[in-house]
Coordinates of C-alpha atoms in Angstrom, one line a residue:
Chain U
X296 CA -20.1 -16.1 20.3
X297 CA -20.5 -12.5 19.8
X298 CA -19.9 -10.1 22.4
X299 CA -22.6 -10.1 25.3
X300 CA -25.0 -7.4 24.9
X301 CA -24.8 -6.7 28.5
X302 CA -21.7 -5.1 28.1
X303 CA -22.1 -2.7 25.1
X304 CA -23.8 0.6 24.8
X305 CA -27.9 0.4 24.4
X306 CA -28.7 3.6 23.6
X307 CA -28.5 5.1 20.7
X308 CA -27.6 8.4 20.9
X309 CA -25.1 7.3 23.1
X310 CA -23.3 4.9 20.7
X311 CA -23.4 8.1 18.2
X312 CA -21.9 10.4 20.7
X313 CA -18.7 7.6 21.5
X314 CA -18.0 6.9 17.5
X315 CA -18.2 10.6 17.0
X316 CA -15.8 11.2 20.4
X317 CA -13.8 8.3 18.8
X318 CA -12.8 9.2 15.8
X319 CA -13.4 13.0 15.2
X320 CA -12.5 13.5 18.8
X321 CA -10.0 11.5 18.5
X322 CA -8.3 13.2 15.8
X323 CA -8.6 16.6 17.1
X324 CA -6.9 15.6 20.1
X325 CA -4.1 14.2 18.5
X326 CA -3.6 16.6 16.1
X327 CA -3.5 19.3 18.8
X328 CA -1.4 17.3 20.9
X329 CA 1.6 17.1 18.3
X330 CA 0.9 20.5 17.1
X331 CA 1.7 21.7 20.7
X332 CA 4.9 19.2 20.6
X333 CA 5.7 21.7 17.4
X334 CA 5.3 24.6 19.3
X335 CA 8.3 23.5 22.2
X336 CA 10.1 21.5 20.0
X337 CA 12.0 21.0 16.7
X338 CA 8.9 21.6 15.1
X339 CA 10.3 19.2 11.8
X340 CA 11.3 16.9 14.4
X341 CA 8.1 16.1 15.6
X342 CA 6.5 17.0 11.8
X343 CA 8.3 13.7 10.9
X344 CA 7.7 12.0 13.8
X345 CA 3.8 12.4 13.2
X346 CA 4.0 10.3 10.1
X347 CA 3.7 7.4 12.4
X348 CA 2.8 8.8 15.4
X349 CA -0.6 11.1 15.3
X350 CA -2.4 8.0 13.5
X351 CA -0.9 5.6 16.7
X352 CA -2.3 8.1 19.1
X353 CA -5.7 8.6 16.9
X354 CA -6.3 5.0 16.8
X355 CA -5.9 4.5 20.9
X356 CA -7.7 7.5 22.0
X357 CA -10.8 5.9 19.7
X358 CA -9.9 2.8 21.6
X359 CA -10.5 4.6 25.0
X360 CA -13.1 6.2 23.5
X361 CA -15.3 3.2 23.4
X362 CA -14.7 1.9 27.2
X363 CA -16.1 5.7 28.4
X364 CA -19.3 4.8 30.2
X365 CA -20.6 8.7 29.0
X366 CA -20.4 9.6 25.6
X367 CA -21.2 13.5 26.7
X368 CA -18.1 12.8 28.9
X369 CA -15.5 11.7 26.9
X370 CA -16.9 14.0 24.1
X371 CA -16.3 16.8 26.9
X372 CA -12.9 15.7 27.9
X373 CA -11.8 15.4 24.2
X374 CA -12.8 18.6 23.8
X375 CA -11.0 20.6 26.4
X376 CA -8.3 18.2 25.9
X377 CA -7.9 20.2 22.2
X378 CA -8.6 23.2 23.5
X379 CA -5.4 23.0 26.4
X380 CA -3.4 21.6 23.5
X381 CA -3.8 24.0 21.0
X382 CA -3.8 27.0 23.8
X383 CA -0.5 28.5 22.2
X384 CA -2.1 28.9 19.0
X385 CA -4.7 30.3 20.4
X386 CA -2.9 32.7 22.5
X387 CA -1.1 33.8 19.3
X388 CA -4.3 34.5 16.7
X389 CA -5.8 36.5 19.7
X390 CA -3.0 38.4 20.3
X391 CA -2.8 39.8 16.4
Chain S
X999 CA -9.0 -9.5 32.2
X1000 CA -12.1 -7.0 33.1
X1001 CA -15.1 -8.5 31.5
X1002 CA -16.8 -5.1 30.1
X1003 CA -14.0 -3.8 28.5
X1004 CA -13.6 -7.8 26.9
X1005 CA -16.6 -7.6 25.0
X1006 CA -15.9 -3.9 24.5
X1007 CA -12.8 -4.4 22.3
X1008 CA -14.4 -7.3 20.4
X1009 CA -17.5 -6.0 19.9
X1010 CA -15.6 -2.7 18.0
X1011 CA -13.2 -5.5 16.2
X1012 CA -16.0 -7.0 14.8
X1013 CA -18.1 -3.9 13.8
X1014 CA -15.0 -2.0 12.5
X1015 CA -13.4 -5.3 10.7
X1016 CA -16.7 -5.9 9.1
X1017 CA -17.1 -2.9 7.8
X1018 CA -13.3 -2.6 6.2
X1019 CA -12.8 -6.6 5.3
X1020 CA -13.6 -6.7 1.6
X1021 CA -11.8 -3.1 0.8
X1022 CA -9.2 -4.2 2.7
X1023 CA -9.2 -7.7 1.2
X1024 CA -8.9 -6.0 -2.4
X1025 CA -6.1 -3.7 -0.6
X1026 CA -4.3 -6.5 0.5
X1027 CA -4.3 -8.9 -2.8
X1028 CA -3.8 -6.2 -5.4
X1029 CA -1.4 -5.3 -3.2
X1030 CA 0.6 -8.1 -2.7
X1031 CA 1.3 -8.9 -6.4
X1032 CA 2.1 -5.2 -6.6
X1033 CA 5.7 -5.8 -4.8
X1034 CA 6.4 -7.3 -8.4
X1035 CA 5.0 -4.3 -9.9
X1036 CA 8.0 -3.7 -11.6
X1037 CA 9.0 -7.1 -12.5
X1038 CA 4.6 -7.8 -13.7
X1039 CA 5.7 -5.2 -16.3
X1040 CA 8.5 -6.6 -17.6
X1041 CA 7.0 -9.7 -18.3
X1042 CA 4.1 -8.6 -19.7
X1043 CA 5.8 -6.5 -21.7
X1044 CA 8.8 -9.3 -22.3
X1045 CA 11.3 -6.5 -22.0
X1046 CA 14.2 -8.6 -19.5
X1047 CA 15.9 -6.5 -17.4
X1048 CA 18.9 -6.3 -20.0
X1049 CA 21.0 -3.7 -18.5
X1050 CA 21.5 -4.5 -15.1
X1051 CA 24.3 -2.2 -13.8
X1052 CA 22.7 1.0 -14.8
X1053 CA 26.1 2.7 -13.7
X1054 CA 26.8 2.9 -17.7
X1055 CA 23.9 4.8 -18.6
X1056 CA 24.3 7.7 -21.3
X1057 CA 22.9 10.8 -19.1
X1058 CA 23.5 13.0 -22.1
X1059 CA 21.3 10.8 -24.5
X1060 CA 18.0 10.8 -22.4
X1061 CA 18.2 14.2 -21.6
X1062 CA 18.8 14.5 -25.6
X1063 CA 15.5 12.8 -26.2
X1064 CA 13.6 14.6 -23.9
X1065 CA 15.0 17.9 -25.6
X1066 CA 13.6 16.7 -28.6
X1067 CA 9.5 16.8 -27.4
X1068 CA 10.1 20.3 -25.6
X1069 CA 12.1 23.4 -24.7
X1070 CA 14.2 22.1 -21.2
X1071 CA 15.1 25.7 -20.1
X1072 CA 14.3 26.4 -16.9
X1073 CA 12.9 22.6 -16.0
X1074 CA 13.4 20.4 -13.5
X1075 CA 14.7 17.4 -14.9
X1076 CA 13.9 14.2 -12.9
X1077 CA 15.5 10.9 -14.2
X1078 CA 14.8 7.6 -11.7
X1079 CA 16.8 4.4 -12.5
X1080 CA 15.8 1.4 -11.1
X1081 CA 18.3 -1.9 -10.9
X1082 CA 14.8 -4.2 -11.0
X1083 CA 14.0 -3.4 -15.0
X1084 CA 15.5 -1.8 -18.0
X1085 CA 12.5 0.9 -17.9
X1086 CA 13.7 4.2 -16.6
X1087 CA 11.5 7.0 -15.3
X1088 CA 11.9 10.3 -16.8
X1089 CA 9.6 13.8 -16.2
X1090 CA 10.2 17.3 -16.3
X1091 CA 8.5 20.0 -14.9
X1092 CA 6.5 23.1 -16.1
X1093 CA 9.5 25.6 -17.1
X1094 CA 10.0 28.5 -14.7
X1095 CA 10.7 30.7 -17.7
X1096 CA 7.6 32.3 -17.8
X1097 CA 8.0 32.7 -22.0
X1098 CA 8.3 28.8 -22.6
X1099 CA 4.2 27.7 -22.1
X1100 CA 4.2 23.5 -23.1
X1101 CA 3.6 21.9 -19.8
X1102 CA 6.3 19.6 -18.8
X1103 CA 5.4 15.3 -18.8
X1104 CA 6.0 12.3 -17.0
X1105 CA 7.5 9.3 -19.2
X1106 CA 9.4 5.8 -19.2
X1107 CA 13.0 5.3 -21.3
X1108 CA 13.8 1.9 -21.9
X1109 CA 17.7 1.6 -21.1
X1110 CA 18.4 0.0 -23.9
X1111 CA 16.7 2.1 -26.7
X1112 CA 16.3 5.1 -25.4
X1113 CA 12.9 4.6 -26.9
X1114 CA 10.6 7.5 -24.9
X1115 CA 7.1 6.3 -24.1
X1116 CA 4.4 8.0 -22.9
X1117 CA 2.4 6.9 -19.4
X1118 CA -1.1 6.2 -20.9
X1119 CA 0.6 3.6 -23.6
X1120 CA 2.7 1.8 -21.7
X1121 CA 0.0 0.8 -18.4
X1122 CA 0.4 -2.7 -17.5
X1123 CA -1.0 -5.2 -15.2
X1124 CA 1.3 -4.1 -12.8
X1125 CA 0.6 -0.3 -12.5
X1126 CA -2.9 -1.7 -12.5
X1127 CA -2.6 -3.7 -9.7
X1128 CA -0.7 -1.0 -7.9
X1129 CA -2.7 1.6 -8.4
X1130 CA -6.2 -1.0 -7.1
X1131 CA -4.2 -1.2 -3.7
X1132 CA -5.0 2.3 -3.0
X1133 CA -8.4 2.5 -5.2
X1134 CA -7.1 4.7 -7.3
X1135 CA -9.9 3.5 -9.7
X1136 CA -12.4 4.8 -7.5
X1137 CA -11.1 8.3 -7.7
X1138 CA -13.6 9.4 -10.8
X1139 CA -16.3 8.9 -8.7
X1140 CA -15.6 12.3 -6.1
X1141 CA -14.5 14.6 -9.5
X1142 CA -12.0 16.5 -10.0
X1143 CA -9.9 17.6 -7.4
X1144 CA -11.6 14.7 -4.2
X1145 CA -9.2 11.8 -4.3
X1146 CA -12.4 9.3 -3.6
X1147 CA -10.2 6.3 -3.8
X1148 CA -7.4 7.3 -1.6
X1149 CA -9.3 8.9 0.7
X1150 CA -11.5 5.7 0.9
X1151 CA -8.7 3.5 1.1
X1152 CA -7.2 5.6 3.5
X1153 CA -10.2 5.4 6.1
X1154 CA -10.0 1.4 5.3
X1155 CA -6.7 1.3 6.4
X1156 CA -6.8 3.8 9.5
X1157 CA -10.2 1.3 10.8
X1158 CA -7.5 -1.9 10.2
X1159 CA -5.3 -0.5 12.2
X1160 CA -7.9 0.4 15.3
X1161 CA -9.1 -3.4 14.2
X1162 CA -5.6 -4.5 14.6
X1163 CA -5.6 -2.8 18.4
X1164 CA -9.0 -4.1 19.6
X1165 CA -8.2 -7.8 18.0
X1166 CA -5.0 -7.9 20.0
X1167 CA -6.0 -6.4 23.2
X1168 CA -9.3 -9.7 22.5
X1169 CA -6.6 -11.9 22.1
X1170 CA -3.8 -10.7 24.6
X1171 CA -4.3 -13.2 27.0
X1172 CA -4.4 -16.3 24.9
X1173 CA -1.9 -15.0 22.4
X1174 CA 1.0 -17.6 24.0
X1175 CA -0.7 -20.7 24.6
X1176 CA -3.5 -20.8 22.0
X1177 CA -0.5 -20.0 19.5
X1178 CA 0.0 -23.7 18.8
X1179 CA -3.3 -24.6 18.4
X1180 CA -4.9 -26.2 15.4
X1181 CA -7.7 -27.8 15.0
X1182 CA -8.3 -28.0 11.4
X1183 CA -10.6 -30.8 11.3
X1184 CA -12.7 -29.9 14.1
X1185 CA -16.0 -27.5 13.6
X1186 CA -15.9 -25.0 11.2
X1187 CA -16.0 -22.6 13.9
X1188 CA -12.3 -23.2 15.6
X1189 CA -11.0 -23.7 12.1
X1190 CA -12.0 -20.3 11.0
X1191 CA -10.9 -18.9 14.8
X1192 CA -7.6 -21.3 14.3
X1193 CA -6.7 -19.6 11.4
X1194 CA -7.8 -16.2 12.3
X1195 CA -5.8 -15.6 15.5
X1196 CA -2.4 -17.6 14.0
X1197 CA -2.1 -15.6 11.1
X1198 CA -3.0 -12.9 13.2
X1199 CA -0.3 -13.1 15.5
X1200 CA 1.7 -13.9 13.2
X1201 CA 1.4 -11.0 10.8
X1202 CA 0.8 -8.7 13.5
X1203 CA 3.9 -6.6 13.1
X1204 CA 3.7 -6.8 9.3
X1205 CA -0.4 -5.6 9.8
X1206 CA 0.3 -3.0 11.7
X1207 CA 3.3 -1.2 9.6
X1208 CA 1.7 -1.2 6.6
X1209 CA -2.1 0.2 8.3
X1210 CA 0.1 3.4 9.7
X1211 CA 2.1 3.6 6.3
X1212 CA -0.9 3.0 4.6
X1213 CA -2.5 5.5 6.0
X1214 CA -0.1 8.1 5.9
X1215 CA 0.5 7.8 2.2
X1216 CA -3.1 8.5 2.0
X1217 CA -4.4 10.7 4.1
X1218 CA -1.3 12.7 5.8
X1219 CA -2.0 15.5 3.3
X1220 CA -5.5 17.0 3.8
X1221 CA -5.3 15.4 7.4
X1222 CA -1.9 16.5 8.9
X1223 CA 0.1 18.3 6.0
X1224 CA -2.5 21.0 5.4
X1225 CA -3.5 21.5 9.1
X1226 CA 0.2 21.6 10.3
X1227 CA 1.2 24.1 7.6
X1228 CA -1.9 26.6 8.1
X1229 CA -0.8 26.7 11.8
X1230 CA 3.0 26.4 11.5
X1231 CA 4.1 27.2 8.1
X1232 CA 2.2 30.4 7.6
X1233 CA -0.4 28.3 5.6
X1234 CA 2.0 27.5 2.4
X1235 CA 2.7 23.3 1.9
X1236 CA 5.7 23.8 -0.1
X1237 CA 7.4 25.4 2.9
X1238 CA 6.4 22.5 5.1
X1239 CA 8.2 20.4 2.1
X1240 CA 11.3 22.5 1.8
X1241 CA 12.1 22.3 5.6
X1242 CA 10.5 18.2 6.5
X1243 CA 11.7 16.3 3.3
X1244 CA 15.1 15.3 2.7
X1245 CA 16.6 16.8 -0.5
X1246 CA 13.7 18.7 -1.2
X1247 CA 15.5 22.6 -1.8
X1248 CA 14.5 25.2 -4.1
X1249 CA 17.1 26.6 -5.7
X1250 CA 16.7 30.4 -7.1
X1251 CA 16.1 30.5 -10.7
X1252 CA 18.3 33.1 -12.6
X1253 CA 16.9 33.5 -15.6
X1254 CA 20.6 34.5 -17.3
X1255 CA 21.2 31.2 -19.5
X1256 CA 24.4 29.3 -19.2
X1257 CA 26.7 29.6 -22.4
X1258 CA 27.3 25.8 -22.1
X1259 CA 25.7 22.8 -22.6
X1260 CA 25.8 20.8 -19.0
X1261 CA 27.6 17.6 -19.8
X1262 CA 25.4 15.3 -17.3
X1263 CA 27.8 11.9 -18.0
X1264 CA 30.9 13.7 -16.5
X1265 CA 28.7 14.6 -13.3
X1266 CA 27.4 11.2 -13.2
X1267 CA 30.8 9.6 -13.6
X1268 CA 32.3 11.8 -10.4
X1269 CA 29.3 10.7 -8.6
X1270 CA 30.2 7.6 -8.7
X1271 CA 33.5 8.3 -8.0
X1272 CA 32.4 10.3 -4.8
X1273 CA 29.7 8.0 -3.9
X1274 CA 31.4 4.8 -4.4
X1275 CA 30.2 1.4 -3.3
X1276 CA 27.0 2.6 -3.3
X1277 CA 24.2 2.4 -6.7
X1278 CA 23.3 5.3 -8.2
X1279 CA 19.0 5.6 -8.7
X1280 CA 18.5 9.3 -9.5
X1281 CA 19.4 12.5 -11.1
X1282 CA 17.6 15.3 -10.8
X1283 CA 18.7 18.4 -12.2
X1284 CA 17.3 21.9 -10.7
X1285 CA 16.8 25.1 -13.2
X1286 CA 18.1 23.2 -16.1
X1287 CA 20.4 25.6 -18.8
X1288 CA 19.8 28.4 -16.1
X1289 CA 22.5 30.0 -14.3
X1290 CA 20.9 28.6 -10.6
X1291 CA 21.2 25.4 -12.6
X1292 CA 22.5 22.1 -9.7
X1293 CA 22.9 18.5 -10.2
X1294 CA 21.4 16.3 -7.3
X1295 CA 22.8 12.8 -7.6
X1296 CA 22.1 10.3 -5.0
X1297 CA 23.0 6.4 -4.3
X1298 CA 21.8 3.4 -2.4
X1299 CA 23.3 1.0 -0.3
X1300 CA 21.3 -0.6 2.2
X1301 CA 23.6 -3.0 3.3
X1302 CA 26.0 -0.2 4.5
X1303 CA 23.1 1.8 5.6
X1304 CA 19.5 1.0 5.4
X1305 CA 18.3 4.6 5.6
X1306 CA 20.5 7.0 4.5
X1307 CA 21.1 7.6 0.7
X1308 CA 24.4 9.2 -0.5
X1309 CA 24.2 12.5 -2.3
X1310 CA 26.2 14.6 -4.1
X1311 CA 24.8 18.5 -5.1
X1312 CA 26.8 19.9 -8.2
X1313 CA 26.9 23.9 -9.0
X1314 CA 25.9 24.0 -12.8
X1315 CA 27.6 27.3 -13.2
X1316 CA 30.9 26.0 -12.1
X1317 CA 30.9 22.7 -11.7
X1318 CA 32.2 22.2 -8.3
X1319 CA 30.7 20.1 -5.7
X1320 CA 28.1 22.0 -3.6
X1321 CA 27.3 19.5 -1.0
X1322 CA 28.5 15.5 -0.4
X1323 CA 26.7 13.7 1.6
X1324 CA 29.1 10.1 1.5
X1325 CA 27.3 7.0 1.8
X1326 CA 28.7 6.0 5.8
X1327 CA 28.0 9.1 7.6
X1328 CA 25.8 9.1 10.7
X1329 CA 22.9 10.3 9.6
X1330 CA 19.8 12.2 10.5
X1331 CA 16.4 11.4 12.2
X1332 CA 14.4 13.3 9.8
X1333 CA 16.3 11.4 6.9
X1334 CA 15.6 8.1 8.4
X1335 CA 12.0 8.0 9.5
X1336 CA 11.6 9.5 5.8
X1337 CA 12.7 6.4 3.8
X1338 CA 12.1 4.0 6.7
X1339 CA 8.4 4.1 6.2
X1340 CA 9.1 3.9 2.4
X1341 CA 11.4 0.8 2.6
X1342 CA 8.6 -0.8 4.8
X1343 CA 6.1 -0.2 2.8
X1344 CA 7.6 -1.1 -0.7
X1345 CA 10.1 -3.7 1.0
X1346 CA 12.1 -2.9 -1.6
X1347 CA 15.4 -2.8 1.0
X1348 CA 16.5 -6.9 0.6
X1349 CA 16.3 -8.3 -2.7
X1350 CA 14.0 -10.8 -4.0
X1351 CA 13.9 -13.0 -0.7
X1352 CA 12.3 -9.8 1.1
X1353 CA 9.6 -9.6 -1.5
X1354 CA 8.5 -12.7 -2.0
X1355 CA 8.5 -12.8 2.1
X1356 CA 6.0 -9.6 2.0
X1357 CA 3.5 -11.3 -0.8
X1358 CA 3.6 -14.3 1.5
X1359 CA 2.4 -11.8 4.6
X1360 CA 0.2 -10.6 2.3
X1361 CA -1.9 -13.0 1.4
X1362 CA -1.8 -14.2 4.6
X1363 CA -3.3 -11.1 5.7
X1364 CA -6.1 -12.0 3.1
X1365 CA -6.7 -15.2 4.7
X1366 CA -7.2 -13.6 8.3
X1367 CA -9.6 -10.8 6.9
X1368 CA -11.8 -13.9 5.0
X1369 CA -11.5 -16.1 8.0
X1370 CA -12.7 -13.2 10.2
X1371 CA -15.6 -12.3 8.2
X1372 CA -16.5 -16.3 8.2
X1373 CA -16.4 -16.3 12.5
X1374 CA -18.6 -13.1 12.1
X1375 CA -20.9 -15.1 9.9
X1376 CA -20.9 -19.2 11.8
X1377 CA -21.0 -17.0 15.1
X1378 CA -24.5 -15.7 13.9
X1379 CA -25.4 -18.8 12.7
X1380 CA -27.4 -19.9 15.6
X1381 CA -31.4 -20.4 15.8
X1382 CA -31.5 -17.3 18.7
X1383 CA -30.8 -15.3 15.9
X1384 CA -34.3 -13.8 14.0
X1385 CA -34.2 -15.8 10.7
X1386 CA -34.5 -12.2 8.8
X1387 CA -31.1 -11.7 10.1
X1388 CA -29.7 -14.7 9.9
X1389 CA -30.7 -14.2 5.9
X1390 CA -29.4 -10.9 6.1
X1391 CA -25.7 -12.1 7.1
X1392 CA -25.4 -15.2 4.9
X1393 CA -26.0 -12.6 1.8
X1394 CA -23.5 -10.2 3.0
X1395 CA -21.0 -13.0 3.7
X1396 CA -21.5 -14.6 0.0
X1397 CA -20.9 -10.9 -1.4
X1398 CA -18.3 -10.4 0.2
X1399 CA -16.2 -14.0 -0.6
X1400 CA -17.5 -14.7 -4.0
X1401 CA -15.7 -10.7 -4.5
X1402 CA -12.7 -11.4 -2.6
X1403 CA -12.4 -14.9 -3.6
X1404 CA -13.4 -14.5 -7.1
X1405 CA -10.4 -12.1 -6.9
X1406 CA -8.2 -14.8 -7.7
X1407 CA -9.0 -16.6 -10.7
X1408 CA -9.5 -12.9 -12.6
X1409 CA -6.1 -11.8 -11.8
X1410 CA -4.5 -14.8 -13.0
X1411 CA -7.3 -14.6 -15.9
X1412 CA -6.0 -10.9 -16.8
X1413 CA -2.6 -12.3 -16.7
X1414 CA -3.1 -14.5 -19.7
X1415 CA -5.3 -11.6 -21.5
X1416 CA -2.6 -9.4 -21.3
X1417 CA 0.2 -11.6 -22.9
X1418 CA -2.2 -12.4 -26.1
X1419 CA -3.4 -8.9 -26.5
X1420 CA 0.2 -7.2 -26.9
X1421 CA -2.0 -3.8 -27.5
X1422 CA -3.3 -4.1 -24.4
X1423 CA -3.1 -0.6 -22.8
X1424 CA -5.0 1.0 -19.8
X1425 CA -9.0 0.5 -21.3
X1426 CA -8.0 -2.8 -22.2
X1427 CA -6.8 -3.6 -18.7
X1428 CA -9.7 -1.7 -16.9
X1429 CA -12.5 -3.4 -19.1
X1430 CA -11.2 -7.0 -18.8
X1431 CA -10.9 -7.2 -15.5
X1432 CA -13.2 -4.9 -13.7
X1433 CA -15.8 -7.0 -16.3
X1434 CA -14.7 -10.3 -15.8
X1435 CA -14.5 -9.8 -12.1
X1436 CA -18.1 -8.2 -12.0
X1437 CA -19.6 -11.2 -13.6
X1438 CA -18.3 -14.0 -12.0
X1439 CA -19.2 -12.3 -8.4
X1440 CA -22.7 -12.4 -9.7
X1441 CA -22.9 -15.7 -11.0
X1442 CA -20.9 -16.9 -7.7
X1443 CA -23.3 -14.6 -5.5
X1444 CA -26.3 -16.2 -7.1
X1445 CA -25.1 -19.7 -6.4
X1446 CA -25.2 -18.9 -3.0
X1447 CA -22.5 -21.4 -1.6
X1448 CA -19.4 -20.6 0.0
X1449 CA -17.8 -24.2 -0.1
X1450 CA -18.6 -24.0 -3.7
X1451 CA -17.1 -20.3 -4.4
X1452 CA -14.0 -21.0 -2.6
X1453 CA -13.6 -24.9 -4.2
X1454 CA -14.1 -23.6 -7.7
X1455 CA -11.8 -20.4 -7.3
X1456 CA -8.9 -22.3 -6.3
X1457 CA -9.4 -24.6 -9.5
X1458 CA -10.0 -22.4 -11.9
X1459 CA -7.4 -20.0 -10.4
X1460 CA -4.9 -22.8 -9.8
X1461 CA -5.2 -24.3 -13.6
X1462 CA -5.3 -20.5 -15.1
X1463 CA -2.1 -19.5 -12.7
X1464 CA -0.2 -22.9 -14.1
X1465 CA -1.3 -22.1 -17.2
X1466 CA 0.3 -18.5 -16.9
X1467 CA 3.8 -19.6 -17.6
X1468 CA 2.9 -21.7 -20.6
X1469 CA 1.1 -19.3 -22.5
X1470 CA 4.2 -16.9 -21.9
X1471 CA 6.1 -19.4 -23.7
X1472 CA 4.0 -20.5 -26.3
X1473 CA 3.4 -16.4 -27.0
X1474 CA 7.3 -15.2 -26.4
X1475 CA 9.4 -18.5 -26.6
X1476 CA 10.6 -17.6 -23.3
X1477 CA 9.6 -20.2 -21.2
X1478 CA 10.8 -21.1 -17.9
X1479 CA 14.3 -22.4 -18.6
X1480 CA 14.9 -20.3 -21.7
X1481 CA 14.8 -17.7 -19.4
X1482 CA 16.8 -19.2 -16.9
X1483 CA 19.3 -19.9 -19.5
X1484 CA 19.4 -16.4 -20.4
X1485 CA 19.6 -14.9 -16.9
X1486 CA 16.3 -13.2 -17.6
X1487 CA 15.3 -13.0 -13.3
X1488 CA 12.5 -10.6 -14.2
X1489 CA 10.4 -12.4 -16.6
X1490 CA 11.1 -15.9 -15.0
X1491 CA 10.2 -15.0 -11.0
X1492 CA 6.7 -14.4 -12.6
X1493 CA 6.8 -17.6 -14.0
X1494 CA 7.9 -19.4 -10.9
X1495 CA 5.4 -17.6 -8.9
X1496 CA 3.3 -18.6 -10.9
X1497 CA 4.0 -21.8 -11.2
X1498 CA 4.0 -22.3 -7.3
X1499 CA 1.0 -20.1 -6.6
X1500 CA -0.9 -22.4 -8.8
X1501 CA 0.3 -25.9 -7.7
X1502 CA -0.4 -24.6 -4.0
X1503 CA -3.9 -23.6 -5.1
X1504 CA -4.4 -27.0 -7.2
X1505 CA -3.0 -29.4 -4.1
X1506 CA -5.5 -27.3 -1.4
X1507 CA -8.4 -28.0 -4.1
X1508 CA -7.7 -31.7 -3.8
X1509 CA -7.5 -31.4 -0.2
X1510 CA -10.7 -29.7 0.6
X1511 CA -12.9 -32.0 -2.4
X1512 CA -11.4 -35.0 -0.9
X1513 CA -12.4 -33.5 3.0
X1514 CA -15.5 -33.4 1.7
X1515 CA -15.9 -36.6 -0.6
X1516 CA -15.1 -38.2 3.1
X1517 CA -18.0 -36.0 5.3
X1518 CA -20.8 -37.3 2.5
X1519 CA -19.7 -40.7 2.6
X1520 CA -19.4 -40.2 6.5
X1521 CA -23.0 -38.9 6.5
X1522 CA -24.5 -41.9 4.1
X1523 CA -23.2 -44.5 5.6
X1524 CA -25.7 -45.7 8.6
X1525 CA -23.2 -45.9 11.1
X1526 CA -22.1 -42.5 10.3
X1527 CA -24.1 -40.1 13.2

């Protein structure tokens, strides 16, 4: 019994959005989240933890992206989160 | 459970699984054998681990052998001992003295003869299977600088992590109740499902660890290290590594020669005293022969300290100890994670027992993959699915199974081939393995019968597997009982491993054939339905 089609995304655009949000967006959120931690905590400790935590968080975010009802929305959320998490670095870059 | 979520988990698990299945199978199958990489090398070259105790190794002699090929001044030298093989790895960096132009190098050296061998020439089947398991041979596709094979393997490992998570979510509710369900003689669909879920649950922690650490090894540099270095370490991955990898320190090169030849053996002996109870594993000399020379010696004892190696660093100019980290001291988080990732992936922490267990879990992983493909195929082999789609599915599963199951007899044959050809180098291993694999896959694909593919690969692989120790005995005289008497545990391990694998698959073959015959009889008899 393959999965029941009525619960899956039918529109190819929506599907593309979800796949890219899962893979690219998930990576961006996971990376920027860890970089945010680095800005406030001991960066060596965070970097070593990233050996496993980056990928686990990324995969979890992938699952969440596929559960989303709307591909645009999840892309918006992931982009927004990445920007917020990356804020300390953006401010530093602009301050220069 | 929410029906929508369940179906999404189910679908994403299926799609990610079917995309990675063939490559993941290759990774798992080759990787399982790669746990015995050093033993395979010793077995192939017939060089049993003659000096198990490496603490008496003559470090000065290693240095002198290296110095015969190059001026060592200003180089960093790395000498690594392995308690499982008499082959030591030895390498030298480029010199920091810019007037010394010749590059460094990577060699193997034998612990008894101190003969230097270059990497290419002493290539062996163990190295081949190890490198195949992260698709190193595919790096040529990307051309210079783009490690196509590594990145592909890393992508597969990451999608595998995703498939593990979604698979667990699908199976979550039945994880306990279905664990004891095994219905091998019911219809095929339930057989594949039971195998997939039962073995999947048993191997879950193991698979999870391998998915995470595998991804780390293959794609962390471009995806994590480089971006982090860019925003946090001024764009320099070197300075990032120096701060985050234990033991990675840069000692300044002073460009003034020492007026004595350093006695590496003295340092090595002294370190044994200082790190009592641990086995010395490697010796690193920074800035050899320079006033800024440092000697770093490290040792492990995983029974006493699972993740912490003990180290001692000497100042090469004064000969005094600069820093001593005893084996029992309370470790740091950074060191612990650093060695844990390595230990968990390579299974080097509990002797042969752990590696044999890892091997079995790896093979179980292969079976999880194959049964997954079979569920995918059987579930779609229904009347309501268009004929065209069904034919495509059948072809795809046919190709996947032929290539993956075909790997077993090819690997067994490769062990025999390298034994019969003492001059087997990288070119030979490559062309033998890949050509035979291609031909067998094409033949099996053309025959288009998954049952016969499995049956015949079990038979041929089993026969070849049982033949491996016999061929080894005939060629080298090291029969199983001879190896046993002399204590050649590494050679013995490979011979026994193949004996067990061979017999197991012959028994399986017999069961499979009997089962099929009964089915046929049942069909032919008039009372059968």
